[in-house]
Coordinates of C-alpha atoms in Angstrom, one line a residue:
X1 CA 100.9 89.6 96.2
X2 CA 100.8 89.3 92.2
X3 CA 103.9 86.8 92.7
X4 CA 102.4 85.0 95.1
X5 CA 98.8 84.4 93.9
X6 CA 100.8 82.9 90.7
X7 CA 102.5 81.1 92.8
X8 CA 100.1 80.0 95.1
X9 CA 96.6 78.8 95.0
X10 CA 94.1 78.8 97.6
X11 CA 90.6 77.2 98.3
X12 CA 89.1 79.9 95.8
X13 CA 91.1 81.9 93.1
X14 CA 90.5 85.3 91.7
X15 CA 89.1 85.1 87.8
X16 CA 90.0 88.8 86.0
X17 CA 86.5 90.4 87.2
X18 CA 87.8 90.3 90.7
X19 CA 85.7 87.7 91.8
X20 CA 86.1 84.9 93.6
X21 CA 85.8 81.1 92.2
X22 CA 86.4 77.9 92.7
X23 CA 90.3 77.2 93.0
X24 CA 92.0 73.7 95.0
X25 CA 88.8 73.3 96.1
X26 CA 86.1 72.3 93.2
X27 CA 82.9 73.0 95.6
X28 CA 81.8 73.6 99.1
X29 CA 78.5 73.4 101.8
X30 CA 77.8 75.9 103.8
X31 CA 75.9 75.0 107.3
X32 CA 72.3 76.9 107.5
X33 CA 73.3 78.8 110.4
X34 CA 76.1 80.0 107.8
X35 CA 78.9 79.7 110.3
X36 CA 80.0 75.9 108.7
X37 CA 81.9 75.8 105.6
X38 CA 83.0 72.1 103.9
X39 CA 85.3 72.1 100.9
X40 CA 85.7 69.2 98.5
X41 CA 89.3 69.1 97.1
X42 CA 90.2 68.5 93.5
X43 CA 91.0 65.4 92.5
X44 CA 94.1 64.9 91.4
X45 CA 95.8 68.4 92.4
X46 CA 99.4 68.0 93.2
X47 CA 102.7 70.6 94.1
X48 CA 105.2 71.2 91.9
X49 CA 107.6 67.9 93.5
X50 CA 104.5 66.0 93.0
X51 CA 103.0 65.0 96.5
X52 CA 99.3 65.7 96.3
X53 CA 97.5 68.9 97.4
X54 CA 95.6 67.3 100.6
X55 CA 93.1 69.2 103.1
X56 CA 96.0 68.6 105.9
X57 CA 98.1 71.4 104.0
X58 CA 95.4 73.7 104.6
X59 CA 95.5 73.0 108.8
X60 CA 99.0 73.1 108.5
X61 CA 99.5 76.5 106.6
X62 CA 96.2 78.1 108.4
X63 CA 98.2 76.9 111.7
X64 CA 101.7 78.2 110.6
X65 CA 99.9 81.9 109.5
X66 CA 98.3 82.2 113.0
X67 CA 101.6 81.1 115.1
X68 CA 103.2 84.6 116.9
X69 CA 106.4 84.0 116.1
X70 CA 105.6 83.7 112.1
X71 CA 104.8 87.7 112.3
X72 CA 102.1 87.6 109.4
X73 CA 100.6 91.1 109.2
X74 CA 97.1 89.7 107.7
X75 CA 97.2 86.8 110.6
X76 CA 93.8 89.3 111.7
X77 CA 92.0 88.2 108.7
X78 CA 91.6 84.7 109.8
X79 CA 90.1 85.8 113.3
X80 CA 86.7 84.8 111.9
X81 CA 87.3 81.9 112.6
X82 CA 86.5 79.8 115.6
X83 CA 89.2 80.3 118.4
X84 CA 91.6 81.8 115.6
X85 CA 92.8 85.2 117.5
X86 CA 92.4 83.7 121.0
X87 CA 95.4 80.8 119.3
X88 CA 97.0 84.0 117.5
X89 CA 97.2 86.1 120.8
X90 CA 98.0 83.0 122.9
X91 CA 95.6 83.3 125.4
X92 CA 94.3 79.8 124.1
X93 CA 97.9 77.7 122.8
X94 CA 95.7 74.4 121.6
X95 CA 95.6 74.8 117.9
X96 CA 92.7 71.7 118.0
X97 CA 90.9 75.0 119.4
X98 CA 90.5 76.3 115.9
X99 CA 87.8 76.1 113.7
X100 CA 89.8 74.1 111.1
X101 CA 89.8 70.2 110.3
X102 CA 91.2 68.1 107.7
X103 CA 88.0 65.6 107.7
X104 CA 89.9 63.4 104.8
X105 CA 92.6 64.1 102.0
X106 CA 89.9 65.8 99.9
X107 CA 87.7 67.4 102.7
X108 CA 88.4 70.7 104.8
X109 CA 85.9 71.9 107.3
X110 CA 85.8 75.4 108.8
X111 CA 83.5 76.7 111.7
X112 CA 83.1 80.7 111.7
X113 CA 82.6 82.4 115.1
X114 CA 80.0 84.3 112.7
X115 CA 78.1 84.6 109.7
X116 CA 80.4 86.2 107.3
X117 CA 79.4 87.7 104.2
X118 CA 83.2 88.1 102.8
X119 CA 84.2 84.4 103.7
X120 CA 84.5 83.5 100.2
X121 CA 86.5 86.2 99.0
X122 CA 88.4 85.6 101.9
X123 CA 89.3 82.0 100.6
X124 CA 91.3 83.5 97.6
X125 CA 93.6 85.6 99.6
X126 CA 97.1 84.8 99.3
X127 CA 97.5 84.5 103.0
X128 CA 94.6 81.7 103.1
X129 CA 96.9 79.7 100.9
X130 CA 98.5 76.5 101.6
X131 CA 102.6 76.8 101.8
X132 CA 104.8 74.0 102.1
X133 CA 105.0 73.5 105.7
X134 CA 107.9 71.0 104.9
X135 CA 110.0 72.9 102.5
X136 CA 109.6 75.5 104.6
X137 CA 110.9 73.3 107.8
X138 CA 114.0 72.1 105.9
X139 CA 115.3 75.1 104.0
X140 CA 113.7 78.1 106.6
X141 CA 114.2 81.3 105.0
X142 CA 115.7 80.1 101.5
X143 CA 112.5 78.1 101.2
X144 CA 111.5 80.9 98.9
X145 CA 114.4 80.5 96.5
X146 CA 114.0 79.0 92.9
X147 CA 116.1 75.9 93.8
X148 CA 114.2 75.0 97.0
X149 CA 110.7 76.7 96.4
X150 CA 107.2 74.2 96.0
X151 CA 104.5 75.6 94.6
X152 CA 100.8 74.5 93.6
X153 CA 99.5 77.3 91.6
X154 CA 99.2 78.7 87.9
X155 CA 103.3 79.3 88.0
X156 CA 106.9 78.1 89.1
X157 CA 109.4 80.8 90.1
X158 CA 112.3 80.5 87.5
X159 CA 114.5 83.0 88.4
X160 CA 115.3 85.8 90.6
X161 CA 117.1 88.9 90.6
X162 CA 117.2 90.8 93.8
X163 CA 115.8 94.4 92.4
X164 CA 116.2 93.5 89.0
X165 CA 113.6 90.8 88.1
X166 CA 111.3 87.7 88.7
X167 CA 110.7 85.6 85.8
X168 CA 107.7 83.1 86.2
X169 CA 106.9 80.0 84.0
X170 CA 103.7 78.2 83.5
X171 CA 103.3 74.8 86.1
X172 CA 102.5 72.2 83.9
X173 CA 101.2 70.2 86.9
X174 CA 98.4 73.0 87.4
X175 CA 95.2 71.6 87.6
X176 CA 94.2 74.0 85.1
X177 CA 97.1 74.5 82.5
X178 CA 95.2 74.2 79.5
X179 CA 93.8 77.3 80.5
X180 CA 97.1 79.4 81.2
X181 CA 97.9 81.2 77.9
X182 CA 101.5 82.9 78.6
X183 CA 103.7 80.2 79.2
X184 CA 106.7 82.5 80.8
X185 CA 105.7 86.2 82.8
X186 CA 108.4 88.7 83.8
X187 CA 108.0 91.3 86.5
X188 CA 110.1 94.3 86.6
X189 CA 110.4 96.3 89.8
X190 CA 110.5 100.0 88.3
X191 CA 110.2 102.8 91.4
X192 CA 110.8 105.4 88.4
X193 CA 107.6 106.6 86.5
X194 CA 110.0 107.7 83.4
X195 CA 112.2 104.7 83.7
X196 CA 108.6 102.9 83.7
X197 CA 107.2 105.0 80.4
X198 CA 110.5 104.4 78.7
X199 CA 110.5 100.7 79.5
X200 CA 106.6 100.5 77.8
X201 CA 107.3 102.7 74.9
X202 CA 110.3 100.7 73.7
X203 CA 108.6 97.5 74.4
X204 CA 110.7 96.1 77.6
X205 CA 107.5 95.7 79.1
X206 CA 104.1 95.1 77.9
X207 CA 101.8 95.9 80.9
X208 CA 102.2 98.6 83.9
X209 CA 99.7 98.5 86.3
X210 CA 100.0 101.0 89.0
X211 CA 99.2 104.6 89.0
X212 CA 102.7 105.6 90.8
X213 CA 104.3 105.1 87.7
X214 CA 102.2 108.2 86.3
X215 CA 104.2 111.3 85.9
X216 CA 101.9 114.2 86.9
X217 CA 103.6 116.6 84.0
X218 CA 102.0 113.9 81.7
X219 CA 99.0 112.4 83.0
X220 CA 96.8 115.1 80.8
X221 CA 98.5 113.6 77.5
X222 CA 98.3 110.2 78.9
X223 CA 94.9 109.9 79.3
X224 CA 94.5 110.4 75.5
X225 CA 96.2 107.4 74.6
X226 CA 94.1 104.4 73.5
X227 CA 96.5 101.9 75.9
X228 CA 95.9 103.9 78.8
X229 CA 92.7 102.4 80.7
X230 CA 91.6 103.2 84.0
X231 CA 88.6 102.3 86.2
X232 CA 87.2 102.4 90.1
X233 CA 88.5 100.1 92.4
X234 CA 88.5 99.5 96.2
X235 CA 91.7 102.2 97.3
X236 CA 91.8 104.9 98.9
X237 CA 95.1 107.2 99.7
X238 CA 95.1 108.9 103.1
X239 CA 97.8 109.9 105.7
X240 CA 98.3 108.3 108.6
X241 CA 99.2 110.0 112.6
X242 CA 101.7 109.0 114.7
X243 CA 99.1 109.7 117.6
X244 CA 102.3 108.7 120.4
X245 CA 104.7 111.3 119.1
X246 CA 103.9 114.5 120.2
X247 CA 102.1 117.5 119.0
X248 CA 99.9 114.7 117.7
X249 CA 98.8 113.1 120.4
X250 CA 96.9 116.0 121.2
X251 CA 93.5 115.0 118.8
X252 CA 93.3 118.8 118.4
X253 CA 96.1 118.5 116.4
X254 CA 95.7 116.2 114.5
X255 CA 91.7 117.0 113.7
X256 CA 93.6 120.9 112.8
X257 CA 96.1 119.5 110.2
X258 CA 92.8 117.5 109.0
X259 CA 90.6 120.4 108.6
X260 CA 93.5 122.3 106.5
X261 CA 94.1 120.6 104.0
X262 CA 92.0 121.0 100.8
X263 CA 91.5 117.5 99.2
X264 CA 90.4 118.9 95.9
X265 CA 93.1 120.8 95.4
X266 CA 95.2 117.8 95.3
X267 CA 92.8 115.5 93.3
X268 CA 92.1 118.8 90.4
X269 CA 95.6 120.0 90.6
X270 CA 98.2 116.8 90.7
X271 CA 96.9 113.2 90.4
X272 CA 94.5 114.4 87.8
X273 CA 92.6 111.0 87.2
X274 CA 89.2 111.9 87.9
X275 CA 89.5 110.4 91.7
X276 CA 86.6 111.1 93.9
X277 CA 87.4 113.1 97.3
X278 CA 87.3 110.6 100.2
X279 CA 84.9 112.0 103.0
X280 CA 85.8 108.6 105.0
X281 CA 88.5 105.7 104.7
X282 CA 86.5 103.4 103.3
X283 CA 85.1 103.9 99.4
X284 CA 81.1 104.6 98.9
X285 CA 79.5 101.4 97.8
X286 CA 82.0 99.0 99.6
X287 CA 79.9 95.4 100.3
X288 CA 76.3 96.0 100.5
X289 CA 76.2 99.5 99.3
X290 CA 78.2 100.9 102.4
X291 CA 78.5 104.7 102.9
X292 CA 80.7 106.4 105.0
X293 CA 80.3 109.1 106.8
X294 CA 81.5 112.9 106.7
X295 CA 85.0 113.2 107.7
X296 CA 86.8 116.4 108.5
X297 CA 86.7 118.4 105.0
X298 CA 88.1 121.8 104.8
X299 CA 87.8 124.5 107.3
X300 CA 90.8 126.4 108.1
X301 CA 88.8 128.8 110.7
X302 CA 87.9 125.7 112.7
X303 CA 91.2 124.3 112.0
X304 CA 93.3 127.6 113.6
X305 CA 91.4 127.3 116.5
X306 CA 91.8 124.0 117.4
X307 CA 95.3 124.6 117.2
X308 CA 95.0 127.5 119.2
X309 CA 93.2 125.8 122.1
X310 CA 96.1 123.1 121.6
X311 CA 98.6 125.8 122.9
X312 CA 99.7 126.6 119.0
X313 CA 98.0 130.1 118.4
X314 CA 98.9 131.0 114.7
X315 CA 101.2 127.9 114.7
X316 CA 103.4 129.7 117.1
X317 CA 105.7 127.7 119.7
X318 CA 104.8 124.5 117.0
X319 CA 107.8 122.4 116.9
X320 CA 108.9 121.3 113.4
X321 CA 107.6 117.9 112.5
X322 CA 108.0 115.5 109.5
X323 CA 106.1 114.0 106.9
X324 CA 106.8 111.1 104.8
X325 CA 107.0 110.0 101.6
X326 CA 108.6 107.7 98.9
X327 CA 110.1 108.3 96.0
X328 CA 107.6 108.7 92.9
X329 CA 106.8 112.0 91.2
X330 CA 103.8 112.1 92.0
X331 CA 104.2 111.4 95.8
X332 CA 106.8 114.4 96.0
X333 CA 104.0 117.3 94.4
X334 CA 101.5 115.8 96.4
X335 CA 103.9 116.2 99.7
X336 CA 105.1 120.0 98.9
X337 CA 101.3 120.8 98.1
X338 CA 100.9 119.7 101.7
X339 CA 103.2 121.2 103.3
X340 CA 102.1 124.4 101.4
X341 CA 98.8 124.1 103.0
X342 CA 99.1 123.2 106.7
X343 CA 102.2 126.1 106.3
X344 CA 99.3 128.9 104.7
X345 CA 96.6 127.5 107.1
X346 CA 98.3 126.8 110.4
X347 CA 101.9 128.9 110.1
X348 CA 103.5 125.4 110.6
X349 CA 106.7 124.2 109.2
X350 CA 106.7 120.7 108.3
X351 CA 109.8 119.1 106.7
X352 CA 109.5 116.4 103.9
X353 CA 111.3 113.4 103.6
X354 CA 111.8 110.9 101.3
X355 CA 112.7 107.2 102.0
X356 CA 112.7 104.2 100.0
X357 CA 109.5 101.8 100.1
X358 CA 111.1 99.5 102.8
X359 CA 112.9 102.1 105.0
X360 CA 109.2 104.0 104.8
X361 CA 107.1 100.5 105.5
X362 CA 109.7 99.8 108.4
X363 CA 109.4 103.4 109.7
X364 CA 105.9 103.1 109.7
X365 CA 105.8 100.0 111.9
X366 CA 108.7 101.1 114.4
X367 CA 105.8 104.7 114.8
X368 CA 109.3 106.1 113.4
X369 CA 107.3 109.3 111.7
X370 CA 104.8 112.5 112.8
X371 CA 102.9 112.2 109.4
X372 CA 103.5 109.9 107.1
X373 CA 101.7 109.1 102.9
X374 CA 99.3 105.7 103.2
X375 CA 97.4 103.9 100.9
X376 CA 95.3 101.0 101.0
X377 CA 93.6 98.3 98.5
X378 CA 91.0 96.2 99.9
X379 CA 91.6 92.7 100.2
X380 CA 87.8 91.6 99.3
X381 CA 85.0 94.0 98.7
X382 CA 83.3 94.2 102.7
X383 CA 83.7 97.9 104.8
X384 CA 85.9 95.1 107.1
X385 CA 88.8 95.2 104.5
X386 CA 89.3 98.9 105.5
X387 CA 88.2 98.9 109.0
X388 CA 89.8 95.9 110.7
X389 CA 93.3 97.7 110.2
X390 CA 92.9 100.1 113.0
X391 CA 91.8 98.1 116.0
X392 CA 94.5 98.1 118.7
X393 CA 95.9 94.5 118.1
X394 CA 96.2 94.9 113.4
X395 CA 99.8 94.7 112.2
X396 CA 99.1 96.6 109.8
X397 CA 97.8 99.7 112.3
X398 CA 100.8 101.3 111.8
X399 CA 99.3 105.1 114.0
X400 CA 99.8 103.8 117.2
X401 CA 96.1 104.3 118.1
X402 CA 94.2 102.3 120.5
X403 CA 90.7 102.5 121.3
X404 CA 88.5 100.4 123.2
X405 CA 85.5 101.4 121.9
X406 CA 86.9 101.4 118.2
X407 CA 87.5 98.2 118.8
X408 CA 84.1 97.1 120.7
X409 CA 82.5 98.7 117.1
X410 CA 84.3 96.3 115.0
X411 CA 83.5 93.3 116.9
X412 CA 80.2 94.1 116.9
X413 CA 79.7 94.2 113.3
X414 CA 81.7 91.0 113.1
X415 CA 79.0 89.7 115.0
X416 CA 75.8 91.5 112.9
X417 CA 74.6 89.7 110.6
X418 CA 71.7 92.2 109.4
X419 CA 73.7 94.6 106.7
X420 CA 71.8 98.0 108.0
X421 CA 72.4 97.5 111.2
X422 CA 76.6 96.1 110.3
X423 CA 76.6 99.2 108.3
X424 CA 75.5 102.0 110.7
X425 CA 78.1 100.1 113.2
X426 CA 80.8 100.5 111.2
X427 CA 79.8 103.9 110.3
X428 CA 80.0 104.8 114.1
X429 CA 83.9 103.1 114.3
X430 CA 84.8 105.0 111.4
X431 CA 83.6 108.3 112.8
X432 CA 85.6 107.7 115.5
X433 CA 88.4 107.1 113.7
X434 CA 88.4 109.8 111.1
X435 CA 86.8 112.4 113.7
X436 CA 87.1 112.3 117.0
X437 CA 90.2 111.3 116.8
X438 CA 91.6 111.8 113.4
X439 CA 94.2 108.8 113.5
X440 CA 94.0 109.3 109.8
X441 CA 93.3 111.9 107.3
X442 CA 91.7 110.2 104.2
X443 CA 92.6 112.6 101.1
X444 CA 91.0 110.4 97.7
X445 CA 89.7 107.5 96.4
X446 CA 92.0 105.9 93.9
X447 CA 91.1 104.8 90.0
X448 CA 92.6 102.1 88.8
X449 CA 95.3 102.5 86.2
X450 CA 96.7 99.7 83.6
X451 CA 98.9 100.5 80.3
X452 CA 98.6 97.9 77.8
X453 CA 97.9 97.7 74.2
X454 CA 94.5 95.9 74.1
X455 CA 94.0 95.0 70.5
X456 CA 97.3 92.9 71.5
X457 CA 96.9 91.6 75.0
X458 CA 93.4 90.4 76.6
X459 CA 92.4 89.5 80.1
X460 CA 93.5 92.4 81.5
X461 CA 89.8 93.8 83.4
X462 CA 89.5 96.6 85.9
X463 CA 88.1 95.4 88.7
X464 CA 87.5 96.6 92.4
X465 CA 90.1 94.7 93.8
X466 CA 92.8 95.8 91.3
X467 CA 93.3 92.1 90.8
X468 CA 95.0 91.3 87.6
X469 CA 95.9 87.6 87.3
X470 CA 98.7 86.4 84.7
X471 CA 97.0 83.0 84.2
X472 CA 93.8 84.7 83.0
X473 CA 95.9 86.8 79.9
X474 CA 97.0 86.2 76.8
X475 CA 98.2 87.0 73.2
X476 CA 95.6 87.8 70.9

C-alpha cells in the first residue's frame, strides 16, 4: 500500500498527519441530505504517458474494483455506494446502477446509499484510485511492470527486484512536484528484525517503520535511543478461529482458549512497547470517540469449564491443533507464550508453525489453519474499518464465520446516521463477535513504531493510520 499510494493518487491524498486532503480532485459539494458528493478535477493533471487525468478514469477504475472476477479484497469498502455491492454480488449486472457518473472531464459525481461520516477518508484509499483501465487491457498482468506501468501520482516505479527491491523516482508530471523533496525512494523488503537493525545501523537504510522488525531481546535498549519514535495508531493484533474446522466450531471452544490466555502477560513480558490490552477488536476512541465493549479477559476457571461441557474435561480426548505464525522474532515468543498458556490452562497441546507471509495470507483465505496470528490497521479512522471485515460476504474475513445477525448489525449502523445510536450498534455486532461467538481473540492494541534519525529526515509523523507518505519527507 506505501508503493501504491506513491504510485497512485486518488480523489483525496493522505498529508503526514493522517488526514485526508485534497488530491486529483481540487474541491468537492456535498448534497444536504449528505448522500451526494461532486468533485472538481484539477486542471491540468495528466499520467505519466501524458493523456489527461479525466473523471471517466474514476467510473472506469471504480467499475474495474467492483467486477467479481477482479477479486479485490477491499471491493466491500465501496458498498457505500449506491447499488455498489448489489453490481459486486451480481444480483444487479448494470454498472449504470451505480452511484458513480463522469458529469464532464473535470466533474465526478457520487450518490451514497447513506450518510457516511468516513467518505472522505475513504477517497484517499489506494483502492479508490484510478488505474489505467487501458494499460491494464493491453499488457494484463505485466501492466504492473516498470516498462509497461502508467501512473498519476507523487512517483514512477523505476525498477524492480522480485524480493530484493523497488526503487521509486519522483513524477515530474505530478501536479504537485515542487512539493516532493526526495527525488528517488528505495524500499527494502527485510522479514529479518536483525538483518533490518544491521541495515539501519550501517546506513543501507534510513527509515524502518514497522514494529516486526523489533527484536524482543532488544526492545528495552531500543527504546532509549533518540531515533527510535513510537506513538498510537489505529491496530490492533488478535487471533483469528477457523470456526469450520473442528474442535472450534464448537463456540465453547473457542470462548475457552479466549478466556486462557493472559493478554498482559504478553504485552509486559515480550512486545514491551507500552501497548494497551485490547478488551475488543476495535481501538477505544476509534471515530467519534467509540468504545468497545468487554471481551473475554482472563478466567481460566470459566475457561476449564467450558471446555469441559464441550466434551474436553481437563483437555482430555482434545485433538492436537495448530497455530500460525510468520517468521519474526517477536511473532515466535509471542506463539510459544501461547501455547504455554492454553497448555497450563486447558492441558491442550497445540503445535506451532511457521510459514512465510504469503503461504500464511493464502492459508488464511483457503480456512487452511485451527488458530492462526492477525493483525489489522484501519483503513480510515471510523469503528467500520474494523468491523466490516467479519460480515459473511468481506474478503478479508478470513474465520469462516457467518452470522446473520452480525451482519443485520452492520448494516444498520451503515444506515444510522446519529453517532450514539451508530456506536451502541456496533458495540452490539462486536459483542457478538468477540463473545458469543469468539470468531476472534483480540490480544493488544498496537503503537506505532518508526526508526529514523530526525535531526536528519523530516516528515516522518505518527499518525493513527500509520500513514507515512514519501512525497511529504525530506532532507533537512
Amino acid at each position: 500500500m506505501r508503493i501504491a499510494t506513491s504510485l497512485f493518487e486518488g480523489l483525496c491524498r493522505v498529508n503526514s498527519a493522517g488526514k485526508p486532503e485534497p488530491g486529483m480532485a481540487e474541491r468537492w459539494d456535498i448534497s444536504e441530505d449528505k448522500k451526494t458528493y461532486t468533485f472538481h478535477l484539477r486542471a491540468g493533471t495528466t499520467w505519466t504517458n501524458g493523456t489527461p487525468v479525466i473523471a471517466e478514469d474514476f467510473v472506469r477504475s471504480w467499475h474495474r474494483a467492483l467486477l467479481p472476477e477482479t477479486g479485490s479484497d477491499y471491493a466491500n469498502l465501496m458498498f457505500i455506494i449506491r447499488g455498489a455491492r448489489a453490481f459486486s454480488e451480481e444480483t444487479d449486472k448494470d454498472f449504470t446502477h451505480v452511484g458513480v457518473k463522469a458529469l464532464d472531464d473535470r466533474t465526478l459525481q457520487v450518490e451514497l446509499e447513506n450518510p457516511t461520516p468516513y467518505f472522505i477518508d475513504l477517497c484517499s484509499f489506494v483502492t479508490l484510485a484510478p488505474v489505467p483501465v487501458d494499460t491494464i487491457r493491453t499488457h494484463d498482468t505485466a501492466w504492473i511492470k516498470p516498462q509497461n506501468i502508467v501512473t498519476n501520482g507523487a512517483y514512477l516505479l523505476e525498477d524492480w527486484r522480485l524480493d530484493d527491491h523497488i526503487r521509486l523516482k519522483k513524477n515530474p508530471q505530478y501536479w504537485d512536484a515542487a512539493n516532493v523533496k526526495l527525488s528517488t525512494v528505495e524500499v527494502k523488503p527485510v522479514q529479518d528484525a536483525n538483518t533490518a537493525l544491521s541495515y539501519f545501523h550501517t546506513g543501507q537504510c534510513d527509515l524502518m517503520m514497522d514494529k516486526g522488525m523489533v527484536p524482543p531481546s532488544l526492545t528495552q535498549r531500543l527504546k532509549q535511543e533518540p531515533w527510535f519514535h513510537t506513538g498510537p495508531f489505529l491496530g490492533t493484533w488478535f487471533i483469528r478461529i477457523n470456526v469450520t474446522r473442528p474442535p472450534f466450531n464448537d463456540a465453547r471452544v473457542r470462548q475457552a482458549f479466549a478466556l486462557a490466555l493472559d493478554k498482559k502477560r504478553i504485552v509486559e513480558k515480550i512486545t514491551q512497547l507500552g501497548e494497551p490490552i485490547a478488551s475488543g477488536i476495535v481501538p477505544p476512541g476509534t471515530g467519534a470517540n467509540y468504545q468497545p465493549p468487554a471481551g473475554l479477559d482472563l478466567n481460566v476457571q470459566r475457561a476449564r469449564e467450558l471446555l469441559a461441557q464441550a466434551g474436553f474435561p481437563g483437555g482430555k480426548g482434545f485433538p492436537r491443533v495448530e497455530y500460525l505464525y510468520i517468521p519474526l522474532p517477536i511473532e515466535r515468543s509471542i506463539a510459544i507464550e501461547l501455547q504455554s498458556m492454553w497448555q497450563q490452562a486447558l492441558g491442550v497441546t497445540v503445535n506451532l508453525t511457521k510459514q512465510e507471509q504469503k503461504v500464511w495470507l493464502k492459508s488464511m483465505r483457503e480456512l487452511d489453519y485451527h488458530l492462526c496470528r492477525s493483525s489489522w490497521v484501519g483503513d480510515y479512522n471510523d469503528p467500520s474499518t474494523f468491523m466490516d471485515l467479519f460480515t459473511s460476504t468481506n474478503g478479508q474475513n478470513r474465520t469462516g464465520f457467518k452470522s446473520p445477525t452480525y451482519d443485520a448489525h452492520i448494516a444498520a449502523a451503515s444506515a444510522e446516521a446519529d453517532i450514539p445510536r451508530r456506536n451502541n450498534i456496533f458495540q452490539q455486532a462486536e459483542m457478538l463477535l468477540i463473545s458469543t461467538e469468539a470468531a476472534v481473540i483480540p490480544v493488544y492494541h498496537y503503537v506505532g513504531v518508526q526508526f529514523y534519525h530526525q535531526e536528519r529526515l523530516s516528515g516522518v509523523q505518527a499518525n493513527l493510520i500509520d500513514d507515512h507518505p514519501f512525497r511529504c519527507m525530506s532532507w533537512k
